Amino acid sequence: MDYVPLISIFCAAFAVSFGALGPALAEGRAVAAAMEAIARQPEAANTISRTLFVGLAMIETTAIYCLVIALLLLFANPMMP
Amino acid sequence: MESPLETFPLFMLGPVPIMASVVVTWAIMAVLVSGAALLSRRLTPVPSTAQAIAELLVGTVDQQIRDVTGAAPASYRAFVGTLFLFILIANWSSLIPGVTPPTATLETPAALAAIVFLSIIYFGIRDGGVGGFLRGFALPNPVMIPLNMLESVTRSFSMFVRLFGNVMSGVFVIAIVGSLAALLVPIPLMVLDLLTGAVQAYIFAVLSMVFITSAVEKGKPQPAPEIEES
Protein backbone atom coordinates (compact mmCIF):
# COMPACT_ATOMS: atom_id res chain seq x y z
CA MET A 1 0.00 0.00 0.00
CA ASP A 2 1.41 3.33 -1.08
CA TYR A 3 0.37 6.10 1.24
CA VAL A 4 1.91 9.06 -0.61
CA PRO A 5 -0.99 9.83 -3.01
CA LEU A 6 -3.49 9.35 -0.20
CA ILE A 7 -1.68 11.73 2.13
CA SER A 8 -1.08 14.24 -0.71
CA ILE A 9 -4.75 14.41 -1.63
CA PHE A 10 -5.79 14.68 2.01
CA CYS A 11 -3.25 17.44 2.66
CA ALA A 12 -4.28 19.34 -0.47
CA ALA A 13 -7.91 19.40 0.64
CA PHE A 14 -6.81 20.27 4.17
CA ALA A 15 -4.64 23.16 2.96
CA VAL A 16 -7.40 24.69 0.83
CA SER A 17 -10.15 24.31 3.41
CA PHE A 18 -8.23 25.70 6.36
CA GLY A 19 -6.35 28.18 4.20
CA ALA A 20 -9.68 29.64 3.11
CA LEU A 21 -10.93 30.10 6.68
CA GLY A 22 -8.61 32.89 7.76
CA PRO A 23 -8.93 35.07 4.63
CA ALA A 24 -12.72 34.64 4.68
CA LEU A 25 -12.96 35.97 8.23
CA ALA A 26 -10.47 38.74 7.47
CA GLU A 27 -12.29 39.82 4.31
CA GLY A 28 -15.57 39.88 6.23
CA ARG A 29 -14.04 42.21 8.80
CA ALA A 30 -12.49 44.42 6.11
CA VAL A 31 -15.75 44.78 4.17
CA ALA A 32 -17.70 45.46 7.37
CA ALA A 33 -15.28 48.20 8.35
CA ALA A 34 -15.42 49.71 4.85
CA MET A 35 -19.25 49.65 4.89
CA GLU A 36 -19.25 51.46 8.19
CA ALA A 37 -16.75 54.02 6.90
CA ILE A 38 -18.83 54.65 3.75
CA ALA A 39 -22.00 55.00 5.84
CA ARG A 40 -20.27 57.61 7.99
CA GLN A 41 -18.62 59.44 5.09
CA PRO A 42 -20.43 58.79 1.80
CA GLU A 43 -18.34 61.44 0.04
CA ALA A 44 -15.17 59.39 0.62
CA ALA A 45 -16.69 56.26 -0.96
CA ASN A 46 -14.33 56.33 -3.96
CA THR A 47 -11.13 56.37 -1.92
CA ILE A 48 -12.46 53.83 0.57
CA SER A 49 -13.58 51.35 -2.05
CA ARG A 50 -10.27 51.61 -3.94
CA THR A 51 -8.32 50.95 -0.75
CA LEU A 52 -10.77 48.16 0.07
CA PHE A 53 -10.17 46.45 -3.26
CA VAL A 54 -6.41 46.60 -2.88
CA GLY A 55 -6.65 45.33 0.69
CA LEU A 56 -9.00 42.51 -0.27
CA ALA A 57 -6.59 41.40 -2.99
CA MET A 58 -3.77 41.40 -0.45
CA ILE A 59 -5.81 39.30 1.98
CA GLU A 60 -6.96 36.97 -0.74
CA THR A 61 -3.36 36.22 -1.66
CA THR A 62 -2.98 34.01 1.41
CA ALA A 63 -5.84 31.82 0.20
CA ILE A 64 -4.29 31.77 -3.28
CA TYR A 65 -1.00 30.62 -1.74
CA CYS A 66 -2.84 27.69 -0.17
CA LEU A 67 -4.41 26.87 -3.54
CA VAL A 68 -0.99 26.88 -5.20
CA ILE A 69 0.39 24.63 -2.44
CA ALA A 70 -2.54 22.24 -2.97
CA LEU A 71 -1.89 22.17 -6.73
CA LEU A 72 1.82 21.57 -6.10
CA LEU A 73 0.90 18.63 -3.87
CA LEU A 74 -1.43 17.19 -6.48
CA PHE A 75 0.42 17.86 -9.73
CA ALA A 76 4.09 18.54 -8.96
CA ASN A 77 4.71 16.34 -5.94
CA PRO A 78 8.32 15.10 -5.97
CA MET A 79 7.43 12.23 -3.59
CA MET A 80 4.68 10.90 -5.84
CA PRO A 81 5.72 7.65 -7.58
CA MET B 1 -6.80 16.30 -15.71
CA GLU B 2 -4.01 18.33 -17.25
CA SER B 3 -1.70 19.94 -14.73
CA PRO B 4 -2.09 23.75 -14.62
CA LEU B 5 1.54 24.10 -13.52
CA GLU B 6 3.03 22.65 -16.69
CA THR B 7 3.02 24.03 -20.21
CA PHE B 8 3.45 22.11 -23.40
CA PRO B 9 5.00 23.49 -26.58
CA LEU B 10 2.56 24.20 -29.38
CA PHE B 11 5.16 23.79 -32.14
CA MET B 12 8.90 24.05 -32.62
CA LEU B 13 10.53 27.06 -34.30
CA GLY B 14 13.87 25.48 -35.15
CA PRO B 15 15.29 24.41 -31.77
CA VAL B 16 13.02 26.80 -29.83
CA PRO B 17 9.76 25.37 -28.47
CA ILE B 18 6.90 27.88 -28.87
CA MET B 19 4.22 27.73 -26.16
CA ALA B 20 0.58 28.54 -26.82
CA SER B 21 0.78 31.36 -24.27
CA VAL B 22 3.57 33.03 -26.28
CA VAL B 23 1.42 32.99 -29.42
CA VAL B 24 -1.54 34.48 -27.52
CA THR B 25 0.74 37.10 -25.94
CA TRP B 26 2.05 38.19 -29.33
CA ALA B 27 -1.50 38.30 -30.70
CA ILE B 28 -2.60 40.55 -27.81
CA MET B 29 0.46 42.74 -28.32
CA ALA B 30 -0.31 43.04 -32.03
CA VAL B 31 -3.93 43.97 -31.28
CA LEU B 32 -2.91 46.57 -28.69
CA VAL B 33 -0.18 48.14 -30.80
CA SER B 34 -2.18 48.26 -34.03
CA GLY B 35 -5.25 49.50 -32.16
CA ALA B 36 -3.27 52.28 -30.52
CA ALA B 37 -1.62 53.22 -33.83
CA LEU B 38 -4.97 53.31 -35.65
CA LEU B 39 -6.65 55.35 -32.90
CA SER B 40 -3.90 57.93 -32.57
CA ARG B 41 -3.22 58.38 -36.29
CA ARG B 42 -5.92 60.97 -36.90
CA LEU B 43 -6.55 62.93 -33.73
CA THR B 44 -9.10 65.70 -34.16
CA PRO B 45 -10.17 68.49 -31.79
CA VAL B 46 -13.75 67.27 -32.06
CA PRO B 47 -13.31 63.57 -31.24
CA SER B 48 -14.95 60.74 -33.10
CA THR B 49 -16.55 57.93 -31.06
CA ALA B 50 -13.42 55.80 -31.04
CA GLN B 51 -11.22 58.73 -30.07
CA ALA B 52 -13.66 59.70 -27.30
CA ILE B 53 -13.47 56.17 -25.89
CA ALA B 54 -9.67 56.23 -26.02
CA GLU B 55 -9.58 59.66 -24.36
CA LEU B 56 -11.93 58.39 -21.65
CA LEU B 57 -9.60 55.45 -21.03
CA VAL B 58 -6.47 57.59 -20.84
CA GLY B 59 -8.26 60.10 -18.63
CA THR B 60 -9.38 57.37 -16.23
CA VAL B 61 -5.85 55.94 -16.01
CA ASP B 62 -4.47 59.44 -15.39
CA GLN B 63 -7.03 60.10 -12.66
CA GLN B 64 -6.25 56.80 -10.94
CA ILE B 65 -2.49 57.48 -11.06
CA ARG B 66 -3.08 60.97 -9.63
CA ASP B 67 -5.26 59.53 -6.86
CA VAL B 68 -2.76 56.83 -5.90
CA THR B 69 0.50 58.75 -6.17
CA GLY B 70 -0.45 62.40 -5.91
CA ALA B 71 2.14 63.07 -8.62
CA ALA B 72 1.82 64.15 -12.23
CA PRO B 73 0.74 61.07 -14.21
CA ALA B 74 2.73 61.77 -17.38
CA SER B 75 5.83 59.73 -16.51
CA TYR B 76 3.90 56.68 -15.25
CA ARG B 77 1.04 56.70 -17.76
CA ALA B 78 2.73 54.61 -20.44
CA PHE B 79 4.00 51.91 -18.10
CA VAL B 80 1.01 51.49 -15.79
CA GLY B 81 -1.56 51.97 -18.54
CA THR B 82 0.05 49.37 -20.75
CA LEU B 83 0.35 46.96 -17.84
CA PHE B 84 -3.35 47.38 -17.02
CA LEU B 85 -4.57 47.06 -20.60
CA PHE B 86 -2.38 44.06 -21.36
CA ILE B 87 -3.42 42.12 -18.24
CA LEU B 88 -7.08 43.04 -18.75
CA ILE B 89 -7.14 41.79 -22.34
CA ALA B 90 -5.04 38.75 -21.43
CA ASN B 91 -7.47 37.82 -18.63
CA TRP B 92 -10.49 38.36 -20.86
CA SER B 93 -8.99 36.39 -23.75
CA SER B 94 -10.43 33.27 -22.10
CA LEU B 95 -13.73 34.31 -23.70
CA ILE B 96 -12.42 33.25 -27.11
CA PRO B 97 -13.04 29.49 -27.38
CA GLY B 98 -9.87 27.43 -27.30
CA VAL B 99 -7.67 30.23 -25.97
CA THR B 100 -6.07 29.82 -22.57
CA PRO B 101 -5.22 33.23 -21.11
CA PRO B 102 -1.43 33.66 -21.01
CA THR B 103 -1.75 34.93 -17.44
CA ALA B 104 -3.04 31.46 -16.44
CA THR B 105 0.37 29.93 -17.13
CA LEU B 106 3.39 30.40 -14.89
CA GLU B 107 5.64 32.35 -17.26
CA THR B 108 3.59 35.45 -18.14
CA PRO B 109 2.76 36.58 -14.58
CA ALA B 110 6.37 35.84 -13.58
CA ALA B 111 7.62 38.01 -16.44
CA LEU B 112 5.19 40.83 -15.56
CA ALA B 113 6.22 40.72 -11.89
CA ALA B 114 9.89 40.81 -12.96
CA ILE B 115 9.16 43.88 -15.12
CA VAL B 116 7.52 45.57 -12.12
CA PHE B 117 10.50 44.63 -9.91
CA LEU B 118 12.91 46.22 -12.40
CA SER B 119 10.71 49.28 -12.94
CA ILE B 120 10.65 49.95 -9.18
CA ILE B 121 14.46 50.09 -9.31
CA TYR B 122 14.36 52.21 -12.49
CA PHE B 123 11.90 54.81 -11.22
CA GLY B 124 13.56 54.86 -7.79
CA ILE B 125 16.99 55.58 -9.29
CA ARG B 126 15.61 58.03 -11.86
CA ASP B 127 13.90 60.20 -9.26
CA GLY B 128 16.21 59.82 -6.27
CA GLY B 129 19.58 58.87 -7.73
CA VAL B 130 21.43 55.67 -6.82
CA GLY B 131 22.27 57.01 -3.36
CA GLY B 132 18.73 58.07 -2.63
CA PHE B 133 17.30 54.76 -3.82
CA LEU B 134 19.75 52.76 -1.68
CA ARG B 135 19.12 55.04 1.31
CA GLY B 136 15.45 54.12 1.02
CA PHE B 137 16.33 50.62 2.19
CA ALA B 138 17.67 52.01 5.47
CA LEU B 139 14.34 53.61 6.42
CA PRO B 140 13.00 53.99 9.07
CA ASN B 141 16.31 52.83 10.58
CA PRO B 142 19.28 50.71 9.39
CA VAL B 143 18.12 47.65 11.35
CA MET B 144 15.44 47.23 8.70
CA ILE B 145 17.88 46.81 5.78
CA PRO B 146 17.66 42.98 5.51
CA LEU B 147 13.87 43.05 5.94
CA ASN B 148 13.45 45.79 3.33
CA MET B 149 15.63 43.91 0.87
CA LEU B 150 13.65 40.72 1.49
CA GLU B 151 10.39 42.63 1.13
CA SER B 152 11.36 44.05 -2.25
CA VAL B 153 11.68 40.50 -3.57
CA THR B 154 8.70 38.94 -1.80
CA ARG B 155 6.24 41.63 -2.84
CA SER B 156 7.06 41.05 -6.50
CA PHE B 157 6.77 37.32 -5.89
CA SER B 158 3.38 37.77 -4.25
CA MET B 159 2.20 39.86 -7.23
CA PHE B 160 3.23 36.96 -9.46
CA VAL B 161 1.47 34.31 -7.38
CA ARG B 162 -1.64 36.48 -6.95
CA LEU B 163 -2.15 37.06 -10.67
CA PHE B 164 -1.30 33.49 -11.62
CA GLY B 165 -3.41 31.92 -8.87
CA ASN B 166 -6.50 34.00 -9.52
CA VAL B 167 -6.60 33.61 -13.29
CA MET B 168 -5.48 29.97 -13.27
CA SER B 169 -8.06 28.99 -10.63
CA GLY B 170 -10.79 30.62 -12.70
CA VAL B 171 -9.77 28.69 -15.82
CA PHE B 172 -9.38 25.50 -13.79
CA VAL B 173 -12.82 25.73 -12.18
CA ILE B 174 -14.45 26.41 -15.57
CA ALA B 175 -12.63 23.38 -17.03
CA ILE B 176 -13.82 21.12 -14.18
CA VAL B 177 -17.43 22.34 -14.33
CA GLY B 178 -17.32 22.13 -18.13
CA SER B 179 -16.23 18.50 -17.94
CA LEU B 180 -19.22 17.75 -15.67
CA ALA B 181 -21.94 19.79 -17.46
CA ALA B 182 -20.72 21.61 -20.53
CA LEU B 183 -23.98 23.29 -21.64
CA LEU B 184 -24.81 26.71 -20.12
CA VAL B 185 -23.71 25.72 -16.61
CA PRO B 186 -20.20 27.30 -16.79
CA ILE B 187 -21.58 30.67 -17.99
CA PRO B 188 -22.15 32.21 -14.51
CA LEU B 189 -18.63 31.12 -13.58
CA MET B 190 -17.28 32.74 -16.74
CA VAL B 191 -19.03 36.00 -15.81
CA LEU B 192 -17.40 35.78 -12.37
CA ASP B 193 -14.12 35.12 -14.14
CA LEU B 194 -14.53 38.36 -16.12
CA LEU B 195 -15.00 40.28 -12.88
CA THR B 196 -11.97 38.59 -11.30
CA GLY B 197 -9.90 39.33 -14.39
CA ALA B 198 -10.79 43.02 -14.35
CA VAL B 199 -10.17 43.32 -10.61
CA GLN B 200 -6.83 41.53 -10.87
CA ALA B 201 -5.67 43.75 -13.72
CA TYR B 202 -6.66 46.81 -11.67
CA ILE B 203 -4.96 45.44 -8.54
CA PHE B 204 -1.77 44.62 -10.41
CA ALA B 205 -1.55 48.12 -11.89
CA VAL B 206 -2.42 49.85 -8.61
CA LEU B 207 0.04 47.77 -6.59
CA SER B 208 2.89 48.38 -9.02
CA MET B 209 2.03 52.09 -8.83
CA VAL B 210 2.02 51.97 -5.01
CA PHE B 211 5.39 50.19 -4.89
CA ILE B 212 6.97 52.60 -7.39
CA THR B 213 5.63 55.56 -5.42
CA SER B 214 7.00 54.21 -2.16
CA ALA B 215 10.45 53.73 -3.75
CA VAL B 216 10.29 57.29 -5.19
CA GLU B 217 9.09 58.82 -1.91
CA LYS B 218 11.77 57.08 0.13
CA GLY B 219 14.45 58.27 -2.28
CA LYS B 220 13.57 61.93 -1.85
CA PRO B 221 15.82 63.96 0.47
CA GLN B 222 14.36 63.74 3.92
CA PRO B 223 13.08 66.97 5.48
CA ALA B 224 14.13 67.69 9.03
CA PRO B 225 11.78 65.89 11.40
CA GLU B 226 8.99 68.22 12.36
CA ILE B 227 7.81 68.49 15.90
CA GLU B 228 4.08 68.05 15.86
CA GLU B 229 2.13 70.38 18.01
CA SER B 230 -1.14 69.01 19.19
Coordinates of C-alpha atoms in Angstrom, one line a residue:
Chain A
M1 CA 0.0 0.0 0.0
D2 CA 1.4 3.3 -1.1
Y3 CA 0.4 6.1 1.2
V4 CA 1.9 9.1 -0.6
P5 CA -1.0 9.8 -3.0
L6 CA -3.5 9.3 -0.2
I7 CA -1.7 11.7 2.1
S8 CA -1.1 14.2 -0.7
I9 CA -4.7 14.4 -1.6
F10 CA -5.8 14.7 2.0
C11 CA -3.3 17.4 2.7
A12 CA -4.3 19.3 -0.5
A13 CA -7.9 19.4 0.6
F14 CA -6.8 20.3 4.2
A15 CA -4.6 23.2 3.0
V16 CA -7.4 24.7 0.8
S17 CA -10.2 24.3 3.4
F18 CA -8.2 25.7 6.4
G19 CA -6.4 28.2 4.2
A20 CA -9.7 29.6 3.1
L21 CA -10.9 30.1 6.7
G22 CA -8.6 32.9 7.8
P23 CA -8.9 35.1 4.6
A24 CA -12.7 34.6 4.7
L25 CA -13.0 36.0 8.2
A26 CA -10.5 38.7 7.5
E27 CA -12.3 39.8 4.3
G28 CA -15.6 39.9 6.2
R29 CA -14.0 42.2 8.8
A30 CA -12.5 44.4 6.1
V31 CA -15.8 44.8 4.2
A32 CA -17.7 45.5 7.4
A33 CA -15.3 48.2 8.3
A34 CA -15.4 49.7 4.8
M35 CA -19.2 49.6 4.9
E36 CA -19.3 51.5 8.2
A37 CA -16.8 54.0 6.9
I38 CA -18.8 54.6 3.8
A39 CA -22.0 55.0 5.8
R40 CA -20.3 57.6 8.0
Q41 CA -18.6 59.4 5.1
P42 CA -20.4 58.8 1.8
E43 CA -18.3 61.4 0.0
A44 CA -15.2 59.4 0.6
A45 CA -16.7 56.3 -1.0
N46 CA -14.3 56.3 -4.0
T47 CA -11.1 56.4 -1.9
I48 CA -12.5 53.8 0.6
S49 CA -13.6 51.4 -2.1
R50 CA -10.3 51.6 -3.9
T51 CA -8.3 51.0 -0.8
L52 CA -10.8 48.2 0.1
F53 CA -10.2 46.5 -3.3
V54 CA -6.4 46.6 -2.9
G55 CA -6.6 45.3 0.7
L56 CA -9.0 42.5 -0.3
A57 CA -6.6 41.4 -3.0
M58 CA -3.8 41.4 -0.5
I59 CA -5.8 39.3 2.0
E60 CA -7.0 37.0 -0.7
T61 CA -3.4 36.2 -1.7
T62 CA -3.0 34.0 1.4
A63 CA -5.8 31.8 0.2
I64 CA -4.3 31.8 -3.3
Y65 CA -1.0 30.6 -1.7
C66 CA -2.8 27.7 -0.2
L67 CA -4.4 26.9 -3.5
V68 CA -1.0 26.9 -5.2
I69 CA 0.4 24.6 -2.4
A70 CA -2.5 22.2 -3.0
L71 CA -1.9 22.2 -6.7
L72 CA 1.8 21.6 -6.1
L73 CA 0.9 18.6 -3.9
L74 CA -1.4 17.2 -6.5
F75 CA 0.4 17.9 -9.7
A76 CA 4.1 18.5 -9.0
N77 CA 4.7 16.3 -5.9
P78 CA 8.3 15.1 -6.0
M79 CA 7.4 12.2 -3.6
M80 CA 4.7 10.9 -5.8
P81 CA 5.7 7.6 -7.6
Chain B
M1 CA -6.8 16.3 -15.7
E2 CA -4.0 18.3 -17.2
S3 CA -1.7 19.9 -14.7
P4 CA -2.1 23.7 -14.6
L5 CA 1.5 24.1 -13.5
E6 CA 3.0 22.7 -16.7
T7 CA 3.0 24.0 -20.2
F8 CA 3.5 22.1 -23.4
P9 CA 5.0 23.5 -26.6
L10 CA 2.6 24.2 -29.4
F11 CA 5.2 23.8 -32.1
M12 CA 8.9 24.1 -32.6
L13 CA 10.5 27.1 -34.3
G14 CA 13.9 25.5 -35.2
P15 CA 15.3 24.4 -31.8
V16 CA 13.0 26.8 -29.8
P17 CA 9.8 25.4 -28.5
I18 CA 6.9 27.9 -28.9
M19 CA 4.2 27.7 -26.2
A20 CA 0.6 28.5 -26.8
S21 CA 0.8 31.4 -24.3
V22 CA 3.6 33.0 -26.3
V23 CA 1.4 33.0 -29.4
V24 CA -1.5 34.5 -27.5
T25 CA 0.7 37.1 -25.9
W26 CA 2.1 38.2 -29.3
A27 CA -1.5 38.3 -30.7
I28 CA -2.6 40.5 -27.8
M29 CA 0.5 42.7 -28.3
A30 CA -0.3 43.0 -32.0
V31 CA -3.9 44.0 -31.3
L32 CA -2.9 46.6 -28.7
V33 CA -0.2 48.1 -30.8
S34 CA -2.2 48.3 -34.0
G35 CA -5.3 49.5 -32.2
A36 CA -3.3 52.3 -30.5
A37 CA -1.6 53.2 -33.8
L38 CA -5.0 53.3 -35.6
L39 CA -6.6 55.4 -32.9
S40 CA -3.9 57.9 -32.6
R41 CA -3.2 58.4 -36.3
R42 CA -5.9 61.0 -36.9
L43 CA -6.6 62.9 -33.7
T44 CA -9.1 65.7 -34.2
P45 CA -10.2 68.5 -31.8
V46 CA -13.7 67.3 -32.1
P47 CA -13.3 63.6 -31.2
S48 CA -15.0 60.7 -33.1
T49 CA -16.6 57.9 -31.1
A50 CA -13.4 55.8 -31.0
Q51 CA -11.2 58.7 -30.1
A52 CA -13.7 59.7 -27.3
I53 CA -13.5 56.2 -25.9
A54 CA -9.7 56.2 -26.0
E55 CA -9.6 59.7 -24.4
L56 CA -11.9 58.4 -21.7
L57 CA -9.6 55.4 -21.0
V58 CA -6.5 57.6 -20.8
G59 CA -8.3 60.1 -18.6
T60 CA -9.4 57.4 -16.2
V61 CA -5.8 55.9 -16.0
D62 CA -4.5 59.4 -15.4
Q63 CA -7.0 60.1 -12.7
Q64 CA -6.2 56.8 -10.9
I65 CA -2.5 57.5 -11.1
R66 CA -3.1 61.0 -9.6
D67 CA -5.3 59.5 -6.9
V68 CA -2.8 56.8 -5.9
T69 CA 0.5 58.8 -6.2
G70 CA -0.5 62.4 -5.9
A71 CA 2.1 63.1 -8.6
A72 CA 1.8 64.1 -12.2
P73 CA 0.7 61.1 -14.2
A74 CA 2.7 61.8 -17.4
S75 CA 5.8 59.7 -16.5
Y76 CA 3.9 56.7 -15.3
R77 CA 1.0 56.7 -17.8
A78 CA 2.7 54.6 -20.4
F79 CA 4.0 51.9 -18.1
V80 CA 1.0 51.5 -15.8
G81 CA -1.6 52.0 -18.5
T82 CA 0.0 49.4 -20.8
L83 CA 0.3 47.0 -17.8
F84 CA -3.4 47.4 -17.0
L85 CA -4.6 47.1 -20.6
F86 CA -2.4 44.1 -21.4
I87 CA -3.4 42.1 -18.2
L88 CA -7.1 43.0 -18.8
I89 CA -7.1 41.8 -22.3
A90 CA -5.0 38.7 -21.4
N91 CA -7.5 37.8 -18.6
W92 CA -10.5 38.4 -20.9
S93 CA -9.0 36.4 -23.7
S94 CA -10.4 33.3 -22.1
L95 CA -13.7 34.3 -23.7
I96 CA -12.4 33.2 -27.1
P97 CA -13.0 29.5 -27.4
G98 CA -9.9 27.4 -27.3
V99 CA -7.7 30.2 -26.0
T100 CA -6.1 29.8 -22.6
P101 CA -5.2 33.2 -21.1
P102 CA -1.4 33.7 -21.0
T103 CA -1.7 34.9 -17.4
A104 CA -3.0 31.5 -16.4
T105 CA 0.4 29.9 -17.1
L106 CA 3.4 30.4 -14.9
E107 CA 5.6 32.4 -17.3
T108 CA 3.6 35.5 -18.1
P109 CA 2.8 36.6 -14.6
A110 CA 6.4 35.8 -13.6
A111 CA 7.6 38.0 -16.4
L112 CA 5.2 40.8 -15.6
A113 CA 6.2 40.7 -11.9
A114 CA 9.9 40.8 -13.0
I115 CA 9.2 43.9 -15.1
V116 CA 7.5 45.6 -12.1
F117 CA 10.5 44.6 -9.9
L118 CA 12.9 46.2 -12.4
S119 CA 10.7 49.3 -12.9
I120 CA 10.6 50.0 -9.2
I121 CA 14.5 50.1 -9.3
Y122 CA 14.4 52.2 -12.5
F123 CA 11.9 54.8 -11.2
G124 CA 13.6 54.9 -7.8
I125 CA 17.0 55.6 -9.3
R126 CA 15.6 58.0 -11.9
D127 CA 13.9 60.2 -9.3
G128 CA 16.2 59.8 -6.3
G129 CA 19.6 58.9 -7.7
V130 CA 21.4 55.7 -6.8
G131 CA 22.3 57.0 -3.4
G132 CA 18.7 58.1 -2.6
F133 CA 17.3 54.8 -3.8
L134 CA 19.7 52.8 -1.7
R135 CA 19.1 55.0 1.3
G136 CA 15.4 54.1 1.0
F137 CA 16.3 50.6 2.2
A138 CA 17.7 52.0 5.5
L139 CA 14.3 53.6 6.4
P140 CA 13.0 54.0 9.1
N141 CA 16.3 52.8 10.6
P142 CA 19.3 50.7 9.4
V143 CA 18.1 47.6 11.4
M144 CA 15.4 47.2 8.7
I145 CA 17.9 46.8 5.8
P146 CA 17.7 43.0 5.5
L147 CA 13.9 43.1 5.9
N148 CA 13.4 45.8 3.3
M149 CA 15.6 43.9 0.9
L150 CA 13.7 40.7 1.5
E151 CA 10.4 42.6 1.1
S152 CA 11.4 44.1 -2.2
V153 CA 11.7 40.5 -3.6
T154 CA 8.7 38.9 -1.8
R155 CA 6.2 41.6 -2.8
S156 CA 7.1 41.1 -6.5
F157 CA 6.8 37.3 -5.9
S158 CA 3.4 37.8 -4.2
M159 CA 2.2 39.9 -7.2
F160 CA 3.2 37.0 -9.5
V161 CA 1.5 34.3 -7.4
R162 CA -1.6 36.5 -7.0
L163 CA -2.2 37.1 -10.7
F164 CA -1.3 33.5 -11.6
G165 CA -3.4 31.9 -8.9
N166 CA -6.5 34.0 -9.5
V167 CA -6.6 33.6 -13.3
M168 CA -5.5 30.0 -13.3
S169 CA -8.1 29.0 -10.6
G170 CA -10.8 30.6 -12.7
V171 CA -9.8 28.7 -15.8
F172 CA -9.4 25.5 -13.8
V173 CA -12.8 25.7 -12.2
I174 CA -14.5 26.4 -15.6
A175 CA -12.6 23.4 -17.0
I176 CA -13.8 21.1 -14.2
V177 CA -17.4 22.3 -14.3
G178 CA -17.3 22.1 -18.1
S179 CA -16.2 18.5 -17.9
L180 CA -19.2 17.7 -15.7
A181 CA -21.9 19.8 -17.5
A182 CA -20.7 21.6 -20.5
L183 CA -24.0 23.3 -21.6
L184 CA -24.8 26.7 -20.1
V185 CA -23.7 25.7 -16.6
P186 CA -20.2 27.3 -16.8
I187 CA -21.6 30.7 -18.0
P188 CA -22.1 32.2 -14.5
L189 CA -18.6 31.1 -13.6
M190 CA -17.3 32.7 -16.7
V191 CA -19.0 36.0 -15.8
L192 CA -17.4 35.8 -12.4
D193 CA -14.1 35.1 -14.1
L194 CA -14.5 38.4 -16.1
L195 CA -15.0 40.3 -12.9
T196 CA -12.0 38.6 -11.3
G197 CA -9.9 39.3 -14.4
A198 CA -10.8 43.0 -14.3
V199 CA -10.2 43.3 -10.6
Q200 CA -6.8 41.5 -10.9
A201 CA -5.7 43.8 -13.7
Y202 CA -6.7 46.8 -11.7
I203 CA -5.0 45.4 -8.5
F204 CA -1.8 44.6 -10.4
A205 CA -1.5 48.1 -11.9
V206 CA -2.4 49.9 -8.6
L207 CA 0.0 47.8 -6.6
S208 CA 2.9 48.4 -9.0
M209 CA 2.0 52.1 -8.8
V210 CA 2.0 52.0 -5.0
F211 CA 5.4 50.2 -4.9
I212 CA 7.0 52.6 -7.4
T213 CA 5.6 55.6 -5.4
S214 CA 7.0 54.2 -2.2
A215 CA 10.4 53.7 -3.8
V216 CA 10.3 57.3 -5.2
E217 CA 9.1 58.8 -1.9
K218 CA 11.8 57.1 0.1
G219 CA 14.4 58.3 -2.3
K220 CA 13.6 61.9 -1.8
P221 CA 15.8 64.0 0.5
Q222 CA 14.4 63.7 3.9
P223 CA 13.1 67.0 5.5
A224 CA 14.1 67.7 9.0
P225 CA 11.8 65.9 11.4
E226 CA 9.0 68.2 12.4
I227 CA 7.8 68.5 15.9
E228 CA 4.1 68.0 15.9
E229 CA 2.1 70.4 18.0
S230 CA -1.1 69.0 19.2

